[in-house]
Coordinates of C-alpha atoms and ligand atoms in Angstrom, one line a residue:
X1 CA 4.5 21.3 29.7
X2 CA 5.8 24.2 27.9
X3 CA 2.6 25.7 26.5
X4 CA 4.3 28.4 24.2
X5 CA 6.1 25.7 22.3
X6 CA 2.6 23.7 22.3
X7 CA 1.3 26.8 20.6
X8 CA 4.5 27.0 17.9
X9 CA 4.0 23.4 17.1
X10 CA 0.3 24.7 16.2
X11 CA 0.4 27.5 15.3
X12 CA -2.4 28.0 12.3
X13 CA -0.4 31.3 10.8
X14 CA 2.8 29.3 10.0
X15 CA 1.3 25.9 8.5
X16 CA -0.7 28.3 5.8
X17 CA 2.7 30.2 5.8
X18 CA 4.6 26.9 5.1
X19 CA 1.6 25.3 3.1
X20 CA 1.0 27.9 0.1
X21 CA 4.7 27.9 0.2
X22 CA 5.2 23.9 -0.1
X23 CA 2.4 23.7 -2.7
X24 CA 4.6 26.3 -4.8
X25 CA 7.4 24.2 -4.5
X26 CA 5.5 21.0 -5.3
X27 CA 4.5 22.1 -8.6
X28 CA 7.6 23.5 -9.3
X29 CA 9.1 20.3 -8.8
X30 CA 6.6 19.0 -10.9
X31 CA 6.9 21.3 -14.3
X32 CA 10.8 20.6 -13.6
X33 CA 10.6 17.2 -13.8
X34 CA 7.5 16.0 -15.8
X35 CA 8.2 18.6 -18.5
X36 CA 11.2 20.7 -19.1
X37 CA 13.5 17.9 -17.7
X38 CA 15.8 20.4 -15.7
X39 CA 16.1 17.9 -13.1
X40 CA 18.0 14.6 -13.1
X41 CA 16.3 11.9 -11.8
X42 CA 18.8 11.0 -8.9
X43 CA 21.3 12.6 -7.6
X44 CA 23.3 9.5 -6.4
X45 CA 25.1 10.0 -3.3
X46 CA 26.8 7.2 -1.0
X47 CA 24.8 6.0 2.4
X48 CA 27.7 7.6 4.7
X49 CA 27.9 10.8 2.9
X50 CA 23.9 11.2 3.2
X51 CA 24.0 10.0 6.6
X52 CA 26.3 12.7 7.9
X53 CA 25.0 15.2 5.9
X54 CA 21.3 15.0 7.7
X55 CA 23.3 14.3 11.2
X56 CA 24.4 17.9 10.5
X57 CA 21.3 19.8 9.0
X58 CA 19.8 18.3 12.5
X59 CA 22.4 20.1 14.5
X60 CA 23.2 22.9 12.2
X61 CA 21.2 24.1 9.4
X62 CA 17.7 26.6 9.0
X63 CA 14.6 24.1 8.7
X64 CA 13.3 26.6 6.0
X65 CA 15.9 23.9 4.0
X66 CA 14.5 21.2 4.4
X67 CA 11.7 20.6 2.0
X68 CA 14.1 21.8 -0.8
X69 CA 16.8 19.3 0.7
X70 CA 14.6 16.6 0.5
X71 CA 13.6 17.4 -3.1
X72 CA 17.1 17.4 -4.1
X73 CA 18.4 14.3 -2.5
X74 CA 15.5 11.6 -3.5
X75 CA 15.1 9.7 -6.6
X76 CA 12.0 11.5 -9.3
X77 CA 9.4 9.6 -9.9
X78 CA 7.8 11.7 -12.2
X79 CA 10.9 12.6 -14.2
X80 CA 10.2 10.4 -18.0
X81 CA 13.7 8.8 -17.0
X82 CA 12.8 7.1 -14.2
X83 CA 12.5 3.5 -15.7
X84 CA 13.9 1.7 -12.2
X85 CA 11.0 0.5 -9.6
X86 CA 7.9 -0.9 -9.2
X87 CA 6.3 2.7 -7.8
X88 CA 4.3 5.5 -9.4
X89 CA 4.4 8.5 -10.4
X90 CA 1.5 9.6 -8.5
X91 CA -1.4 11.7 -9.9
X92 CA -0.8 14.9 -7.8
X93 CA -4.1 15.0 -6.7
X94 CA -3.2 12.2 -4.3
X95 CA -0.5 14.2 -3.0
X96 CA -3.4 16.3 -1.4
X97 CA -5.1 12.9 -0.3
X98 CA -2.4 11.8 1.3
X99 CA -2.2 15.3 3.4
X100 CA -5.7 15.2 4.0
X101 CA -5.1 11.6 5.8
X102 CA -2.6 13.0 7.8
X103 CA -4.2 16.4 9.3
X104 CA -7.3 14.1 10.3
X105 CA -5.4 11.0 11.7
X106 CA -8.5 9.2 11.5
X107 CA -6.9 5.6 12.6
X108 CA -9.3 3.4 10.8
X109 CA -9.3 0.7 13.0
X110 CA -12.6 1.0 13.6
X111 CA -16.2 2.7 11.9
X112 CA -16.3 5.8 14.1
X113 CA -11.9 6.9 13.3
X114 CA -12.7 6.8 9.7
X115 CA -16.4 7.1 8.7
X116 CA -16.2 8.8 5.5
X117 CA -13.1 6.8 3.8
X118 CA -14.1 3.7 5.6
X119 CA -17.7 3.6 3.0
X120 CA -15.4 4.7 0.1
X121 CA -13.1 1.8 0.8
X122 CA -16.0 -0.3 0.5
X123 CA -17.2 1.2 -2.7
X124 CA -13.6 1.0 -3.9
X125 CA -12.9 -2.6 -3.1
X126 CA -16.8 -3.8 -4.7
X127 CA -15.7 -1.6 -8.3
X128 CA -12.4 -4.2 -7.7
X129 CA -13.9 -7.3 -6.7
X130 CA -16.5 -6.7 -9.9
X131 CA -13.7 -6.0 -12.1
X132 CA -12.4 -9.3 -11.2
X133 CA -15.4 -11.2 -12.2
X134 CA -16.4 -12.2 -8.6
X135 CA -20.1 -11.7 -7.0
X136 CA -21.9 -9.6 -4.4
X137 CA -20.4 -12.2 -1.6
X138 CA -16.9 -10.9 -2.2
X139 CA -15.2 -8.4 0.0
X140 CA -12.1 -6.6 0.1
X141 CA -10.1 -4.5 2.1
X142 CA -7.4 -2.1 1.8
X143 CA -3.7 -2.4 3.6
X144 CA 0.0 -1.2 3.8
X145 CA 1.4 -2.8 1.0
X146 CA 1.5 -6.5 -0.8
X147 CA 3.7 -7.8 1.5
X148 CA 1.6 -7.3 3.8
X149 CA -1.7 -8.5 1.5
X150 CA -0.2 -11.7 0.7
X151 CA 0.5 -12.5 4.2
X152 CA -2.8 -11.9 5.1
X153 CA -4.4 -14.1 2.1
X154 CA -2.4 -17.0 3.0
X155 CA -3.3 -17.1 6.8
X156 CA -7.1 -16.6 5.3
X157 CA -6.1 -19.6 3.1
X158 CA -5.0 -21.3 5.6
X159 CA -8.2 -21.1 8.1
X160 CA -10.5 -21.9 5.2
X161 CA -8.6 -25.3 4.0
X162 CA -7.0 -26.6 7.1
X163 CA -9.2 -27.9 9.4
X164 CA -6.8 -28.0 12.3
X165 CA -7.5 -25.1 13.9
X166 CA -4.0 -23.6 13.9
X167 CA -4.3 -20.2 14.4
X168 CA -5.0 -21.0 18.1
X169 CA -3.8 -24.2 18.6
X170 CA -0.9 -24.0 16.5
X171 CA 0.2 -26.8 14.0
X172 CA 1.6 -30.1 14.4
X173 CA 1.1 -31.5 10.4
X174 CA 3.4 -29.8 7.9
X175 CA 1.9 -27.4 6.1
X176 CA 2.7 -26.0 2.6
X177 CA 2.1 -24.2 -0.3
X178 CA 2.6 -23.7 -4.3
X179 CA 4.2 -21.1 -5.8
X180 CA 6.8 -20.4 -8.9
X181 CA 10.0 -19.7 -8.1
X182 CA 10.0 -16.0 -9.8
X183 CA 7.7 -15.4 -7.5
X184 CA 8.0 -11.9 -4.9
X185 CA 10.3 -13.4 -2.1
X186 CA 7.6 -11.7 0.3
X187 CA 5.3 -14.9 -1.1
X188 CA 8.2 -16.8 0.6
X189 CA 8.7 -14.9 4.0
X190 CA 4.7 -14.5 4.6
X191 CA 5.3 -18.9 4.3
X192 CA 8.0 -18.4 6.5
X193 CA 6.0 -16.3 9.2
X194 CA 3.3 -18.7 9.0
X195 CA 5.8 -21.5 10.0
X196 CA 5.7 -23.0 7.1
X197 CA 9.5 -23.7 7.2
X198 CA 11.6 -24.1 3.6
X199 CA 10.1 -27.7 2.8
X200 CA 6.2 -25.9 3.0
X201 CA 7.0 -23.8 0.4
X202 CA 7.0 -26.1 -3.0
X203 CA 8.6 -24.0 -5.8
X204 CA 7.5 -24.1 -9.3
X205 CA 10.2 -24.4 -11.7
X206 CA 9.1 -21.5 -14.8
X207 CA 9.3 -22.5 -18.7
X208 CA 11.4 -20.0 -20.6
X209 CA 9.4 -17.4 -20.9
X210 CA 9.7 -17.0 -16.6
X211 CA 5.9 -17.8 -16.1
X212 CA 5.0 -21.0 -13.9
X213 CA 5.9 -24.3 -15.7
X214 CA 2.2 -25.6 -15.1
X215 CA 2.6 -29.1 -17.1
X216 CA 4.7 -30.4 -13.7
X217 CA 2.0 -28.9 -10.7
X218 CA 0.6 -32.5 -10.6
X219 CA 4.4 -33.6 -10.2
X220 CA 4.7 -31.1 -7.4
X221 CA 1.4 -31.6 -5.5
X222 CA 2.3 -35.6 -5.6
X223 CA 5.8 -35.4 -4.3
X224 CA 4.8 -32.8 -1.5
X225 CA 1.4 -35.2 -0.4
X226 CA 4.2 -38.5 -1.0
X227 CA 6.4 -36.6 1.8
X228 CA 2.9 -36.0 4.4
X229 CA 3.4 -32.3 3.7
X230 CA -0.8 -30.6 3.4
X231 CA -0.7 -28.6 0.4
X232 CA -3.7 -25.8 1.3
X233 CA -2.9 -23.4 -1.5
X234 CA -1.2 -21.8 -4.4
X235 CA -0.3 -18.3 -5.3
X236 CA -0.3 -16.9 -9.5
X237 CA 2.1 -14.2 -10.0
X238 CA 0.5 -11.5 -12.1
X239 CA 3.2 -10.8 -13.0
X240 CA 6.4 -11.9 -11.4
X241 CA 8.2 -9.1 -10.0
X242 CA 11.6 -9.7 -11.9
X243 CA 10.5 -10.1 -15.5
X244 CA 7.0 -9.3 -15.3
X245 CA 5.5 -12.8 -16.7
X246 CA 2.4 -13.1 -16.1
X247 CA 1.3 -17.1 -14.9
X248 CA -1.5 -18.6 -16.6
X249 CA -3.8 -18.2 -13.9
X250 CA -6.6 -20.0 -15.8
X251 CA -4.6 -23.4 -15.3
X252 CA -3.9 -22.7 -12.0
X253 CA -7.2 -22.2 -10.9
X254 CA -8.6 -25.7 -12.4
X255 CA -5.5 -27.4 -10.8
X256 CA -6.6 -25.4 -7.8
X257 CA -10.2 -26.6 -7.7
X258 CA -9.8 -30.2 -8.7
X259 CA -7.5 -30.4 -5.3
X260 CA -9.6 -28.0 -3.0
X261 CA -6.6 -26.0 -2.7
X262 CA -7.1 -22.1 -2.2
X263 CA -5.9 -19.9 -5.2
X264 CA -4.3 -16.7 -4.3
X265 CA -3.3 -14.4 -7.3
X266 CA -0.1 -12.4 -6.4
X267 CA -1.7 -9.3 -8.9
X268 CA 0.3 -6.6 -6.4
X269 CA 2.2 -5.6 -9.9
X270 CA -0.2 -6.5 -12.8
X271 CA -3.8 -6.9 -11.5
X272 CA -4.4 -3.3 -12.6
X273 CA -4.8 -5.2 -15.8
X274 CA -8.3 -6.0 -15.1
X275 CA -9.2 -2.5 -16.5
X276 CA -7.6 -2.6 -19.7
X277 CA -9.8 -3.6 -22.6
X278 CA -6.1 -4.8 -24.3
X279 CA -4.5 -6.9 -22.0
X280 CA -7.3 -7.8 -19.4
X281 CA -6.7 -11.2 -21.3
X282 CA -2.9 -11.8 -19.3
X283 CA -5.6 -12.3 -16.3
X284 CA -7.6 -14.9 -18.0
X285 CA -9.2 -17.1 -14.7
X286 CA -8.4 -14.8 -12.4
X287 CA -12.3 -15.1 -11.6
X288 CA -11.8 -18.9 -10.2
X289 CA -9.2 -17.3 -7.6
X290 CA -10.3 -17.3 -3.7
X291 CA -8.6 -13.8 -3.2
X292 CA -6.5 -11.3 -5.3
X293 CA -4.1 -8.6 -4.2
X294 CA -3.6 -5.1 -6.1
X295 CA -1.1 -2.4 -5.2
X296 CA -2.5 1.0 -5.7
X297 CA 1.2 2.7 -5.6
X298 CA 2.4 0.5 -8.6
X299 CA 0.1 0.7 -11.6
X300 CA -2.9 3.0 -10.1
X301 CA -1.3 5.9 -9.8
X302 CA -1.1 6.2 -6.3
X303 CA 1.5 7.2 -3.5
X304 CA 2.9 4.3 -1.2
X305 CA 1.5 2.7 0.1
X306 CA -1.8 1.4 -0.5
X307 CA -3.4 -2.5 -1.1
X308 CA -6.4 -3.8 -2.2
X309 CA -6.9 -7.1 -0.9
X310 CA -10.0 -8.7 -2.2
X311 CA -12.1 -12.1 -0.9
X312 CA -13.9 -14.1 -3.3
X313 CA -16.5 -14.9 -0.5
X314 CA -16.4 -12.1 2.2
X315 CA -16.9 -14.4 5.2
X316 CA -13.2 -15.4 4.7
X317 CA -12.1 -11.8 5.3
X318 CA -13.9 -11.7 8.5
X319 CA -12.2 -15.0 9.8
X320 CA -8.6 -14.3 9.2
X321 CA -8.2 -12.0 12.2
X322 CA -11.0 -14.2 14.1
X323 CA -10.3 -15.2 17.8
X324 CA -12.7 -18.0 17.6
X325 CA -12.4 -20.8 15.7
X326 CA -15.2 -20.9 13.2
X327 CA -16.5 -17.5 13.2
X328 CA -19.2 -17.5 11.4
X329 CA -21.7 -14.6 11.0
X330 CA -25.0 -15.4 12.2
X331 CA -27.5 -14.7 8.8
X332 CA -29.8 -12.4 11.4
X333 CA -26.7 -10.9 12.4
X334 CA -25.7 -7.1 10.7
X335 CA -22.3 -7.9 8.7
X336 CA -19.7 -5.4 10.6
X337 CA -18.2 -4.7 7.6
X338 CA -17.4 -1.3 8.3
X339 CA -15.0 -2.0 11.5
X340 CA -12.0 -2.5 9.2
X341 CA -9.8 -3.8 12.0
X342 CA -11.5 -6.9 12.6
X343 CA -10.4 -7.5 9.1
X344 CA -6.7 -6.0 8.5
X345 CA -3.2 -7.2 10.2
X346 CA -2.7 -3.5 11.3
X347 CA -4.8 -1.7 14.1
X348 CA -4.2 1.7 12.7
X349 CA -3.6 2.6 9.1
X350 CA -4.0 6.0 6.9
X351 CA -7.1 6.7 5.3
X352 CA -5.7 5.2 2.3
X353 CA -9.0 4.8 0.8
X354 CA -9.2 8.8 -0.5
X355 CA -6.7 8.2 -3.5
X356 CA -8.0 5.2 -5.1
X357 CA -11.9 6.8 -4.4
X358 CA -11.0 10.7 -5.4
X359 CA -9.0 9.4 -8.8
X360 CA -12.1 7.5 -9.6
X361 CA -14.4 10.2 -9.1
X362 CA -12.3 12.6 -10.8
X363 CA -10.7 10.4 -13.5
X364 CA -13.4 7.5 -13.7
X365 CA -11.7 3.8 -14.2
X366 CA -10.9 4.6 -17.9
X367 CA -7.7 6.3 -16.4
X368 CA -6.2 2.9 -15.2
X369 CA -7.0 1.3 -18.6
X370 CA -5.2 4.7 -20.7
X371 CA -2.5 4.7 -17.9
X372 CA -2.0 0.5 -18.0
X373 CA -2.0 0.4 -21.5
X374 CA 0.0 2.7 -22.7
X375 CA 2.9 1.3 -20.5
X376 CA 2.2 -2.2 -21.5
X377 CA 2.4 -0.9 -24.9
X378 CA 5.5 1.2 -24.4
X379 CA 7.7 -1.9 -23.1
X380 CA 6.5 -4.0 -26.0
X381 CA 7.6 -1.0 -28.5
X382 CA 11.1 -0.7 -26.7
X383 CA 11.0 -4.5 -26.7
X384 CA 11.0 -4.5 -30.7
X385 CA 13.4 -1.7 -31.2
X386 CA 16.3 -3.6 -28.5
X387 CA 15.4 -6.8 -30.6
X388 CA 16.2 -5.0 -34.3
X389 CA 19.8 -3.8 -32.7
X390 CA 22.7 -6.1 -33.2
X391 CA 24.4 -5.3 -29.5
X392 CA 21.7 -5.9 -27.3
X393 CA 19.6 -9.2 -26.3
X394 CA 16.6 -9.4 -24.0
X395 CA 15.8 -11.9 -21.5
X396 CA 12.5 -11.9 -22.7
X397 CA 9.3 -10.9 -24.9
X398 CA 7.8 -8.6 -22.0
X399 CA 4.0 -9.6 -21.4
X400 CA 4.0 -6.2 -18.7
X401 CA 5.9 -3.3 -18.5
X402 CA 8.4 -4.5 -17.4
X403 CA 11.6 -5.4 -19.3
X404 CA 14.9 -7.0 -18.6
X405 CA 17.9 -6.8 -21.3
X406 CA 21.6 -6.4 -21.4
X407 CA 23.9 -4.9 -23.9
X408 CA 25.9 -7.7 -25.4
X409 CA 29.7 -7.5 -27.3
X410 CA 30.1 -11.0 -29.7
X411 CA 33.2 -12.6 -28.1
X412 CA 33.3 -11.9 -25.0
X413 CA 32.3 -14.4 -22.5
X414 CA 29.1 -14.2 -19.7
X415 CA 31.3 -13.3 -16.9
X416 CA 32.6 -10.4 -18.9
X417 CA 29.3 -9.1 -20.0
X418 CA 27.7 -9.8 -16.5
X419 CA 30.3 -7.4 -15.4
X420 CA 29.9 -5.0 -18.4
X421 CA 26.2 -4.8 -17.3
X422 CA 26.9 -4.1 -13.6
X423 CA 28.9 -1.5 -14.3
X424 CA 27.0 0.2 -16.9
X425 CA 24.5 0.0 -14.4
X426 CA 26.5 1.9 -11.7
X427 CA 27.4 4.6 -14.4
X428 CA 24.1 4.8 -15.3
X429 CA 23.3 5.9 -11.4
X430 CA 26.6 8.1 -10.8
X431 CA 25.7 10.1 -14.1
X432 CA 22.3 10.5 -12.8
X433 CA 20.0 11.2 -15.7
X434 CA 18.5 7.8 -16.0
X435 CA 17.6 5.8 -13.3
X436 CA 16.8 1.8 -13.8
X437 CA 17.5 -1.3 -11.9
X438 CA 18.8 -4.9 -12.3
X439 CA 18.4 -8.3 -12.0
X440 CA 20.0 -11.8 -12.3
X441 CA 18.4 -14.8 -14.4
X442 CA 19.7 -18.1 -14.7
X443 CA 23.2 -16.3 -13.9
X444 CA 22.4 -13.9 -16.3
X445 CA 23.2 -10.4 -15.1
X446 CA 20.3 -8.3 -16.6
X447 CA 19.3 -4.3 -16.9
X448 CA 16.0 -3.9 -16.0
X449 CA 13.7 -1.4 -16.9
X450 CA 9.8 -0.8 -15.2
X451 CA 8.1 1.7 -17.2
X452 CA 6.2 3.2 -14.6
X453 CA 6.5 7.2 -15.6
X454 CA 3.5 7.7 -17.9
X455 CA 5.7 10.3 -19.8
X456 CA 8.4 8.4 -20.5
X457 CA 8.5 8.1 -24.6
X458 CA 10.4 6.0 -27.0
X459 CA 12.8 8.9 -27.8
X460 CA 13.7 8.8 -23.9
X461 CA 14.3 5.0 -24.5
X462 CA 16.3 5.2 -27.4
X463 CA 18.7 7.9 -25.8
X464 CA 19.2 5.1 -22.9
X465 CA 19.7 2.3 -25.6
X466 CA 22.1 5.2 -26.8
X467 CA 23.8 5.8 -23.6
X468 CA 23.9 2.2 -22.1
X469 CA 26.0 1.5 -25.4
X470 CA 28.5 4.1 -25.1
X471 CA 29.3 3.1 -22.0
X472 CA 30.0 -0.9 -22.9
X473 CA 31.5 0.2 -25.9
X474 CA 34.1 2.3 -23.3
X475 CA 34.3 -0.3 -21.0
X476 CA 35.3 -2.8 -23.1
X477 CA 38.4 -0.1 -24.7
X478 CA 39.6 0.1 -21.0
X479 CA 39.4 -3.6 -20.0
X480 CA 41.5 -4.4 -23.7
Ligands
LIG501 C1 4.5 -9.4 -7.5 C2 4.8 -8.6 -6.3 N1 4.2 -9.0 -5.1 C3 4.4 -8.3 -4.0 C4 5.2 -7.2 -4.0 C5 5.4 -6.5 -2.7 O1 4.6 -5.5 -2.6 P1 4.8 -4.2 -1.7 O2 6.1 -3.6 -2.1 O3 3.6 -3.3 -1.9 O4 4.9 -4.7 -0.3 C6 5.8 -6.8 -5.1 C7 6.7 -5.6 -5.1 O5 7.4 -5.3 -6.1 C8 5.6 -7.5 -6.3 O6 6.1 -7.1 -7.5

């Protein structure tokens, strides 16, 4: 082993070098983008153009680069024009979390790699699971990401209702489970995983406002049963990732009860909502749900990628991951609830649990409520201001932040303004000053906005409204 390169790689002199230097730079980044605006948000540039530009920094240029490379060529969440993704701007104290998670590498798999954030991810998940409405029997834990959350609730779901036991005998009896068709497609790969197959995953058609048509899940739950298919649970989307409708989770869960079904809330976008005084009410029966998942990088604030996963009766979070077939804890027994890998899919996992517990210490829960709110309130603000202009419809009424629309011209027909929208799109990401997203409905091509920067004001939206219009309006002169 070459020791003198051992001693480079640790050397104490150039991380607090590189670290006051990095910090500088950090909140440099920050003033540029959060306040002055200097910055655009992207600086678009095509896969095989970044690919061979970072083959040749590896071969040719000074590493003193690269933070300030890396700056340069992302996307800013922080900038007020970043309207695009599901992901935070995150407070910058979590920035310093997130460091402190990686210079201790405590792996968290079990008590002793992780002592300290391994109580405040208990503390964290109890604040959540009271929030919620559930009792002291509830447990949670935290995980990398909802995709990963979901999958996990379902295979609890599916050791608590079926009796088979399938996780180590496998199954023979189709299996399934409800959900609305807007829901995440990860709702529909953790199915898949589990085996499930396409006819185990019984889609929900939505009413028009996009939430789960709930007259038809008696319909549903009959057909599947007629075809020998064991329905063991349903999933609420809260909200659904494309246009951010919120199901109504309180007829869910008394559909879900009267078939002993498990109810699983998909709250990965919206569950945040339980800490706003306003619009706690979009979660109305979320308190009859057997388990609830809540990203922490989407409306808490908080750097990817962290997941609260919460059990309405803990002893199901301790049997997921269980060898056995009925694990039960004995009562005399000590619950191990502090050897978080018994619990979780991963082994290791960052010490996630010092952003949601330092922003909460620092910040108290009032933050997510401000925070929440104030972007709820936003999307409904640009919501009315689309709806009073002549040249552009919305999908619709947002019940999140979360908005789809698309600039219109009378006349023309959908193909034409599906392509109108696409490429207004792409301008939008070439010119670099905004960045948002898009989405098809019903065929309809959409432009879709997530108002996730907590800076981002109406006169931001109004220069997009401005923007996205001049472009039609040119793209239409050059197609005539
Ligand atoms: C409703 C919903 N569920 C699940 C996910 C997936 O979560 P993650 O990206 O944390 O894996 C998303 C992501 O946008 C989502 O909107």
């Amino acid at each position: 082993m070459d020791q003198s390169l051992i001693e480079k790689v640790y050397s104490t002199d150039d991380f607090e070098e590189k670290g006051h230097a990095l910090i500088n730079l950090f909140s440099k980044h920050l003033q540029n983008t959060i306040s002055s605006e200097k910055e655009r948000v992207i600086q678009w540039s095509n896969p095989e153009v970044e690919l061979s530009y970072w083959k040749d920094f590896l071969a040719n240029k000074d590493p003193k680069a690269f933070f300030e490379e890396v700056l340069k060529r992302t996307t800013h969440t922080h900038h007020p024009k970043y309207v695009g993704h599901q992901v935070a701007a995150p407070a910058p104290i979590t920035v310093l979390t997130g460091a402190l998670s990686s210079l201790l590498n405590n792996g968290m798999a079990v008590y002793e790699m992780g002592m300290s954030p391994t109580a405040m991810e208990r503390i964290v998940t109890d604040k959540l699971a009271e929030k919620i409405g559930y009792d002291s029997q509830s447990r949670g834990i935290l995980t990398s990401g909802g995709t990963l959350a979901n999958l996990t609730a379902l295979l609890a779901a599916r050791k608590a209702k079926v009796l088979h036991d399938v996780w180590n005998e496998g199954h023979s009896q189709p299996l399934g489970i409800m959900v609305s068709e807007q829901a995440h497609y990860c709702v529909d790969r953790a199915a898949k995983i589990m085996g499930l197959g396409n006819k185990g995953i019984i889609k929900l058609p939505v009413r028009d406002n996009f939430a789960m048509d709930v007259d038809r899940l008696e319909e549903y739950y009959g057909k599947a049963m007629s075809q020998g298919i064991h329905v063991f649970a349903i999933v609420g989307s809260a909200p659904a990732t494309a246009t951010g409708a919120y199901d109504n989770l309180e007829a869910i869960g008394n559909f879900a009860q009267k078939h002993n079904l498990w109810f699983h809330v998909d709250g990965a976008h919206g569950g945040a909502a339980i800490f706003s005084e306003k619009y706690m009410h979009l979660l109305n029966g979320i308190e009859k749900s057997d388990s609830v998942v809540i990203d922490g990088h989407k409306m808490m604030l908080m750097p990817t990628i962290t997941t609260a996963l919460v059990f309405k009766d803990g002893s199901d979070s301790h049997s997921t991951f269980s060898q056995k077939a009925d694990y039960l804890l004995i009562d005399t027994e000590e619950e191990d609830w502090y050897n978080g890998g018994k619990r979780t899919f991963e082994c290791t996992k960052s010490m996630m649990s010092l952003h949601w517990f330092i922003i909460l210490k620092m910040y108290g829960e009032e933050v997510f409520d401000s925070y929440l709110t104030r972007q709820y309130d936003l999307a409904r603000e640009f919501a009315s201001f689309l709806t009073n202009e002549t040249d552009f419809e919305l999908a619709v009424e947002p019940m999140s932040n979360i908005l789809c629309f698309r600039w219109i011209k009378p006349g023309e027909n959908l193909a034409a303004i599906n392509s109108i929208n696409e490429s207004i799109r792409q301008k939008l990401l070439d010119k670099g000053e905004f960045y948002l997203v898009q989405t098809k409905l019903k065929g309809v091509h959409y432009l879709r906005t997530s108002l996730m920067n907590p800076f981002t004001t109406m006169d931001h939206l109004k220069e997009l409204a401005h923007q996205i219009r001049s472009i039609g309006k040119n793209h239409v002169k050059t197609i005539n």
